[in-house]
Short mmCIF file of C-alpha atoms in Angstrom, two decimals:
data_model
loop_
_atom_site.label_atom_id
_atom_site.label_comp_id
_atom_site.label_asym_id
_atom_site.label_seq_id
_atom_site.Cartn_x
_atom_site.Cartn_y
_atom_site.Cartn_z
CA UNK W 27 -121.26 -112.56 -199.89
CA UNK W 28 -119.90 -108.76 -198.82
CA UNK W 29 -116.48 -109.22 -197.27
CA UNK W 30 -116.16 -107.83 -194.37
CA UNK W 31 -113.22 -106.18 -194.29
CA UNK W 32 -114.73 -104.48 -196.80
CA UNK W 33 -117.64 -103.57 -194.40
CA UNK W 34 -115.16 -102.51 -191.94
CA UNK W 35 -113.74 -100.07 -194.59
CA UNK W 36 -117.00 -98.52 -194.67
CA UNK W 37 -117.27 -98.04 -191.11
CA UNK W 38 -113.92 -96.59 -190.94
CA UNK W 39 -114.67 -93.82 -193.50
CA UNK W 40 -117.82 -92.94 -191.65
CA UNK W 41 -116.47 -92.89 -188.28
CA UNK W 42 -113.63 -90.75 -189.40
CA UNK W 43 -110.54 -92.78 -187.62
CA UNK W 44 -109.49 -96.28 -187.07
CA UNK W 45 -109.54 -96.11 -183.19
CA UNK W 46 -113.08 -94.64 -183.44
CA UNK W 47 -114.15 -97.65 -185.68
CA UNK W 48 -111.92 -99.91 -183.28
CA UNK W 49 -114.35 -98.91 -180.17
CA UNK W 50 -117.78 -99.14 -181.95
CA UNK W 51 -116.80 -103.05 -182.86
CA UNK W 52 -115.45 -103.42 -179.58
CA UNK W 53 -112.21 -104.40 -181.76
CA UNK W 54 -107.98 -103.17 -181.43
CA UNK W 55 -107.44 -100.17 -183.28
CA UNK W 56 -104.36 -102.63 -184.37
CA UNK W 57 -106.89 -105.15 -185.57
CA UNK W 58 -109.26 -102.73 -187.92
CA UNK W 59 -105.38 -101.47 -189.47
CA UNK W 60 -104.61 -105.14 -190.44
CA UNK W 61 -107.55 -105.56 -191.69
CA UNK W 62 -107.84 -102.71 -193.78
CA UNK W 63 -104.23 -103.61 -194.77
CA UNK W 64 -105.64 -106.99 -195.99
CA UNK W 65 -107.87 -105.59 -197.94
CA UNK W 66 -105.80 -103.16 -200.31
CA UNK W 67 -103.71 -106.45 -200.46
CA UNK W 68 -106.52 -108.00 -202.09
CA UNK W 69 -107.71 -105.35 -204.16
CA UNK W 70 -104.16 -104.58 -204.88
CA UNK W 71 -104.67 -100.78 -204.44
CA UNK W 72 -104.07 -98.07 -201.58
CA UNK W 73 -107.81 -96.87 -200.02
CA UNK W 74 -106.63 -94.63 -197.34
CA UNK W 75 -103.65 -92.22 -196.79
CA UNK W 76 -103.45 -92.98 -192.84
CA UNK W 77 -101.42 -90.26 -190.46
CA UNK W 78 -101.30 -90.46 -186.76
CA UNK W 79 -103.88 -87.78 -186.84
CA UNK W 80 -106.32 -88.16 -189.58
CA UNK W 81 -107.54 -90.52 -192.48
CA UNK W 82 -107.91 -89.58 -196.14
CA UNK W 83 -109.47 -91.55 -199.08
CA UNK W 84 -107.65 -91.76 -202.33
CA UNK W 85 -108.79 -91.45 -205.63
CA UNK W 86 -109.23 -95.32 -205.83
CA UNK W 87 -110.49 -95.54 -202.28
CA UNK W 88 -113.07 -92.75 -202.66
CA UNK W 89 -114.65 -94.62 -205.77
CA UNK W 90 -114.65 -97.90 -203.54
CA UNK W 91 -116.00 -96.08 -200.75
CA UNK W 92 -118.57 -95.00 -202.95
CA UNK W 93 -119.83 -98.50 -204.48
CA UNK W 94 -119.57 -100.02 -201.20
CA UNK W 95 -121.85 -97.38 -199.18
CA UNK W 96 -124.56 -98.21 -202.25
CA UNK W 97 -123.88 -101.55 -202.35
CA UNK W 98 -124.45 -102.14 -198.19
CA UNK W 99 -127.81 -100.10 -198.12
CA UNK W 100 -128.88 -102.50 -201.02
CA UNK W 101 -128.19 -105.67 -199.12
CA UNK W 102 -129.74 -103.71 -195.60
CA UNK W 103 -133.01 -102.91 -197.50
CA UNK W 104 -133.34 -106.18 -199.71
CA UNK W 105 -132.61 -108.04 -195.64
CA UNK W 106 -135.32 -105.59 -194.66
CA UNK W 107 -137.95 -106.72 -197.32
CA UNK W 108 -137.44 -110.31 -196.52
CA UNK W 109 -136.84 -110.34 -192.78
CA UNK W 110 -139.11 -112.34 -190.46
CA UNK W 111 -142.59 -110.25 -190.03
CA UNK W 112 -142.94 -110.62 -186.67
CA UNK W 113 -142.59 -108.15 -183.61
CA UNK W 114 -139.93 -105.74 -184.59
CA UNK W 115 -138.51 -104.89 -180.40
CA UNK W 116 -135.26 -103.52 -179.31
CA UNK W 117 -133.95 -100.02 -178.65
CA UNK W 118 -133.89 -97.36 -181.03
CA UNK W 119 -131.67 -93.86 -181.06
CA UNK W 120 -133.06 -90.88 -183.57
CA UNK W 121 -131.45 -87.44 -183.75
CA UNK W 122 -132.94 -84.30 -185.21
CA UNK W 123 -132.64 -80.82 -185.06
CA UNK W 124 -134.67 -79.24 -182.35
CA UNK W 125 -136.99 -77.68 -184.47
CA UNK W 126 -138.04 -80.19 -186.69
CA UNK W 127 -137.87 -82.69 -184.29
CA UNK W 128 -140.49 -80.60 -182.16
CA UNK W 129 -143.16 -79.99 -184.76
CA UNK W 130 -142.61 -82.30 -187.27
CA UNK W 131 -141.60 -85.78 -185.29
CA UNK W 132 -142.86 -85.59 -181.84
CA UNK W 133 -146.57 -85.42 -182.86
CA UNK W 134 -146.39 -87.88 -184.95
CA UNK W 135 -144.78 -90.78 -182.60
CA UNK W 136 -147.44 -91.93 -181.01
CA UNK W 137 -148.61 -93.85 -184.24
CA UNK W 138 -145.48 -95.21 -184.91
CA UNK W 139 -144.88 -96.50 -181.50
CA UNK W 140 -148.47 -97.80 -181.22
CA UNK W 141 -147.44 -100.46 -184.58
CA UNK W 142 -144.54 -100.95 -183.16
CA UNK W 143 -145.10 -101.32 -179.16
CA UNK W 144 -141.72 -103.09 -178.73
CA UNK W 145 -139.63 -100.71 -179.69
CA UNK W 146 -137.91 -98.50 -177.41
CA UNK W 147 -137.33 -94.99 -178.92
CA UNK W 148 -135.05 -92.68 -177.53
CA UNK W 149 -135.31 -89.08 -179.68
CA UNK W 150 -132.77 -86.73 -178.81
CA UNK W 151 -133.26 -83.07 -180.46
CA UNK W 152 -130.08 -80.60 -180.79
CA UNK W 153 -128.82 -77.87 -183.22
CA UNK W 154 -125.27 -79.33 -182.73
CA UNK W 155 -123.14 -81.31 -184.72
CA UNK W 156 -123.35 -85.38 -183.68
CA UNK W 157 -121.08 -87.91 -184.80
CA UNK W 158 -123.40 -91.15 -185.80
CA UNK W 159 -120.67 -93.54 -184.31
CA UNK W 160 -119.75 -91.93 -181.19
CA UNK W 161 -123.14 -91.01 -180.09
CA UNK W 162 -124.32 -94.46 -181.05
CA UNK W 163 -127.51 -92.84 -182.80
CA UNK W 164 -129.23 -95.00 -185.18
CA UNK W 165 -131.03 -92.75 -187.66
CA UNK W 166 -130.16 -89.05 -187.65
CA UNK W 167 -132.53 -86.37 -189.26
CA UNK W 168 -130.70 -83.61 -191.33
CA UNK W 169 -131.51 -80.93 -193.06
CA UNK W 170 -128.44 -80.04 -195.14
CA UNK W 171 -126.83 -79.68 -198.99
CA UNK W 172 -124.93 -82.13 -198.75
CA UNK W 173 -125.06 -85.32 -196.29
CA UNK W 174 -122.25 -86.28 -194.82
CA UNK W 175 -119.78 -88.95 -196.59
CA UNK W 176 -119.56 -91.94 -195.09
CA UNK W 177 -123.64 -92.54 -194.20
CA UNK W 178 -126.28 -93.64 -196.18
CA UNK W 179 -128.82 -90.60 -197.07
CA UNK W 180 -132.65 -90.80 -197.57
CA UNK W 181 -134.26 -87.92 -199.08
CA UNK W 182 -137.52 -87.79 -197.03
CA UNK W 183 -138.72 -83.85 -198.11
CA UNK W 184 -137.73 -80.62 -199.82
CA UNK W 185 -136.48 -77.88 -197.68
CA UNK W 186 -137.21 -74.44 -199.17
CA UNK W 187 -136.17 -71.17 -197.27
CA UNK W 188 -137.34 -67.98 -197.64
CA UNK W 189 -136.90 -64.74 -196.11
CA UNK W 190 -139.67 -63.84 -193.37
CA UNK W 191 -140.22 -60.78 -190.98
CA UNK W 192 -143.48 -59.96 -188.38
CA UNK W 193 -145.36 -57.24 -189.94
CA UNK W 194 -144.66 -54.91 -186.83
CA UNK W 195 -140.86 -55.38 -187.75
CA UNK W 196 -141.69 -54.10 -191.12
CA UNK W 197 -144.30 -51.27 -190.16
CA UNK W 198 -141.29 -49.99 -187.89
CA UNK W 199 -138.08 -50.76 -190.31
CA UNK W 200 -139.43 -50.43 -193.41
CA UNK W 201 -139.63 -53.52 -196.42
CA UNK W 202 -136.61 -54.09 -198.39
CA UNK W 203 -137.73 -53.49 -202.43
CA UNK W 204 -134.31 -54.97 -203.25
CA UNK W 205 -131.53 -57.52 -201.96
CA UNK W 206 -129.36 -54.44 -201.43
CA UNK W 207 -131.58 -53.32 -199.38
CA UNK W 208 -131.25 -55.95 -196.27
CA UNK W 209 -127.74 -54.35 -195.38
CA UNK W 210 -129.79 -51.90 -193.59
CA UNK W 211 -132.14 -54.04 -191.45
CA UNK W 212 -131.51 -56.25 -188.66
CA UNK W 213 -130.62 -59.52 -189.83
CA UNK W 214 -130.99 -62.78 -187.47
CA UNK W 215 -129.14 -66.30 -187.46
CA UNK W 216 -128.10 -68.61 -185.64
CA UNK W 217 -124.22 -69.25 -184.89
CA UNK W 218 -122.80 -71.00 -188.13
CA UNK W 219 -125.59 -69.77 -190.22
CA UNK W 220 -124.56 -67.36 -192.20
CA UNK W 221 -123.19 -66.19 -194.63
CA UNK W 222 -127.32 -66.85 -196.35
CA UNK W 223 -126.73 -67.75 -199.73
CA UNK W 224 -129.64 -66.41 -202.16
CA UNK W 225 -130.92 -67.45 -205.49
CA UNK W 226 -133.68 -65.39 -207.15
CA UNK W 227 -132.39 -62.81 -209.93
CA UNK W 228 -129.04 -64.23 -209.98
CA UNK W 229 -127.23 -65.82 -206.73
CA UNK W 230 -125.99 -63.69 -203.96
CA UNK W 231 -124.22 -64.45 -200.45
CA UNK W 232 -125.10 -62.17 -197.55
CA UNK W 233 -122.75 -62.13 -194.62
CA UNK W 234 -123.58 -60.20 -191.62
CA UNK W 235 -123.39 -60.68 -188.07
CA UNK W 236 -127.18 -61.52 -186.39
CA UNK W 237 -128.66 -58.68 -184.86
CA UNK W 238 -128.81 -60.91 -181.74
CA UNK W 239 -126.21 -63.74 -181.00
CA UNK W 240 -127.55 -67.26 -180.24
CA UNK W 241 -126.22 -70.82 -180.87
CA UNK W 242 -130.16 -71.72 -180.90
CA UNK W 243 -132.25 -71.93 -184.36
CA UNK W 244 -135.44 -71.89 -182.57
CA UNK W 245 -134.06 -68.80 -180.85
CA UNK W 246 -134.19 -66.74 -184.26
CA UNK W 247 -137.46 -68.35 -185.26
CA UNK W 248 -138.81 -66.84 -182.08
CA UNK W 249 -137.17 -63.64 -182.54
CA UNK W 250 -138.47 -63.02 -186.07
CA UNK W 251 -141.98 -64.19 -184.69
CA UNK W 252 -141.41 -61.60 -182.00
CA UNK W 253 -140.42 -58.46 -184.84
CA UNK W 254 -136.68 -58.60 -183.40
CA UNK W 255 -135.80 -58.56 -187.48
CA UNK W 256 -135.39 -60.59 -190.93
CA UNK W 257 -134.65 -64.15 -190.95
CA UNK W 258 -134.28 -66.62 -193.30
CA UNK W 259 -136.10 -69.90 -192.46
CA UNK W 260 -137.46 -73.11 -194.11
CA UNK W 261 -140.95 -73.42 -194.81
CA UNK W 262 -141.16 -76.24 -192.74
CA UNK W 263 -140.32 -74.06 -189.87
CA UNK W 264 -142.37 -71.37 -190.22
CA UNK W 265 -145.52 -72.62 -192.52
CA UNK W 266 -148.04 -72.33 -189.75
CA UNK W 267 -146.96 -68.45 -189.04
CA UNK W 268 -146.58 -67.87 -192.95
CA UNK W 269 -150.43 -68.82 -192.86
CA UNK W 270 -151.85 -67.16 -190.24
CA UNK W 271 -150.23 -63.75 -190.54
CA UNK W 272 -147.41 -63.55 -187.79
CA UNK W 273 -144.54 -63.74 -190.30
CA UNK W 274 -144.72 -62.44 -193.63
CA UNK W 275 -142.50 -62.89 -196.90
CA UNK W 276 -139.70 -60.34 -197.30
CA UNK W 277 -138.21 -60.08 -200.94
CA UNK W 278 -140.69 -63.13 -202.61
CA UNK W 279 -138.64 -63.10 -205.74
CA UNK W 280 -135.23 -64.39 -203.51
CA UNK W 281 -134.83 -67.71 -201.60
CA UNK W 282 -132.13 -69.88 -200.13
CA UNK W 283 -130.20 -72.48 -202.13
CA UNK W 284 -132.12 -74.76 -204.01
CA UNK W 285 -130.21 -77.77 -202.81
CA UNK W 286 -131.39 -78.23 -199.39
CA UNK W 287 -133.55 -80.93 -198.00
CA UNK W 288 -134.15 -82.94 -195.32
CA UNK W 289 -132.57 -86.38 -194.78
CA UNK W 290 -132.72 -89.08 -192.81
CA UNK W 291 -129.09 -90.78 -192.32
CA UNK W 292 -127.81 -93.99 -190.53
CA UNK W 293 -124.45 -95.79 -191.27
CA UNK W 294 -123.90 -98.34 -194.22
CA UNK W 295 -124.08 -101.69 -191.57
CA UNK W 296 -125.60 -100.47 -188.58
CA UNK W 297 -129.55 -99.85 -189.38
CA UNK W 298 -131.28 -102.37 -187.03
CA UNK W 299 -134.81 -103.83 -187.79
CA UNK W 300 -136.64 -100.77 -185.36
CA UNK W 301 -134.36 -98.34 -187.78
CA UNK W 302 -135.60 -99.74 -191.00
CA UNK W 303 -139.14 -99.29 -189.62
CA UNK W 304 -138.54 -95.94 -188.41
CA UNK W 305 -137.24 -95.11 -191.87
CA UNK W 306 -140.34 -96.62 -193.85
CA UNK W 307 -142.23 -94.93 -191.55
CA UNK W 308 -140.90 -91.12 -192.29
CA UNK W 309 -141.01 -91.76 -195.62
CA UNK W 310 -144.48 -92.52 -195.84
CA UNK W 311 -144.84 -89.93 -193.57
CA UNK W 312 -143.25 -87.28 -195.58
CA UNK W 313 -144.29 -88.61 -199.15
CA UNK W 314 -146.54 -85.33 -198.88
CA UNK W 315 -144.92 -82.79 -196.75
CA UNK W 316 -147.46 -81.70 -194.22
CA UNK W 317 -146.15 -77.86 -195.05
CA UNK W 318 -146.66 -76.25 -198.03
CA UNK W 319 -145.29 -72.96 -200.10
CA UNK W 320 -147.36 -69.90 -198.94
CA UNK W 321 -147.47 -66.90 -201.52
#
């Protein structure tokens, strides 16, 4: 049986503070602190450096945290496999990036709900950071190269990124023939998306202000289609436009760094049966991604 104090320790790391974990569990911060101290005393090691403002894992705490995340995830999956096969019911909150949710989640939700009509699903789409604990999110979709610590990450699909622009823009501004030529072009990126880290004949970083400032990744996509400049976009986001010619590849020998992927994330001890059902559905849905590489 898993020590409940060990599970609480994982939750504290995910929440980022004792008080946040306490609020999520409906207990006092003092009780959380007492239980973490009890766990450290039993193990004979310090797991966390605690101050009034932040938490930091000790080296041994980091090792214990990594192992406990894996253990709790394995237990959750084992329980899901042998759980009562009756109707899965209850609320389910899923969070995803706006473009990905609109293009690759919303069109497939009807079949999921047809199979699980007793699930009360809420889908929240946003391009801003969402804390799973504070927002009470059961399952989050993230496009990232580094899933956040304290979460269980399930890789769903690759997320190859390519440079692209509208033919009209390239006809007017010229098509870059070398990576250095990008300095002479209008580049499009949402807040926080620069620098672009590209790989091809080596590796390079492109850091320049966006020709049009915006906090919306979807706006960047529409600006590129409208001919406003060159953008670095995930294949899943522009697959249709590359196929029908509204966008074309630019510098096809260069691409975004290969570490990015589409992940489903959840807290280690907080995935309800409805969330496990959605996770299984998404794994099956994206086993063969519906988007492809375009020459």
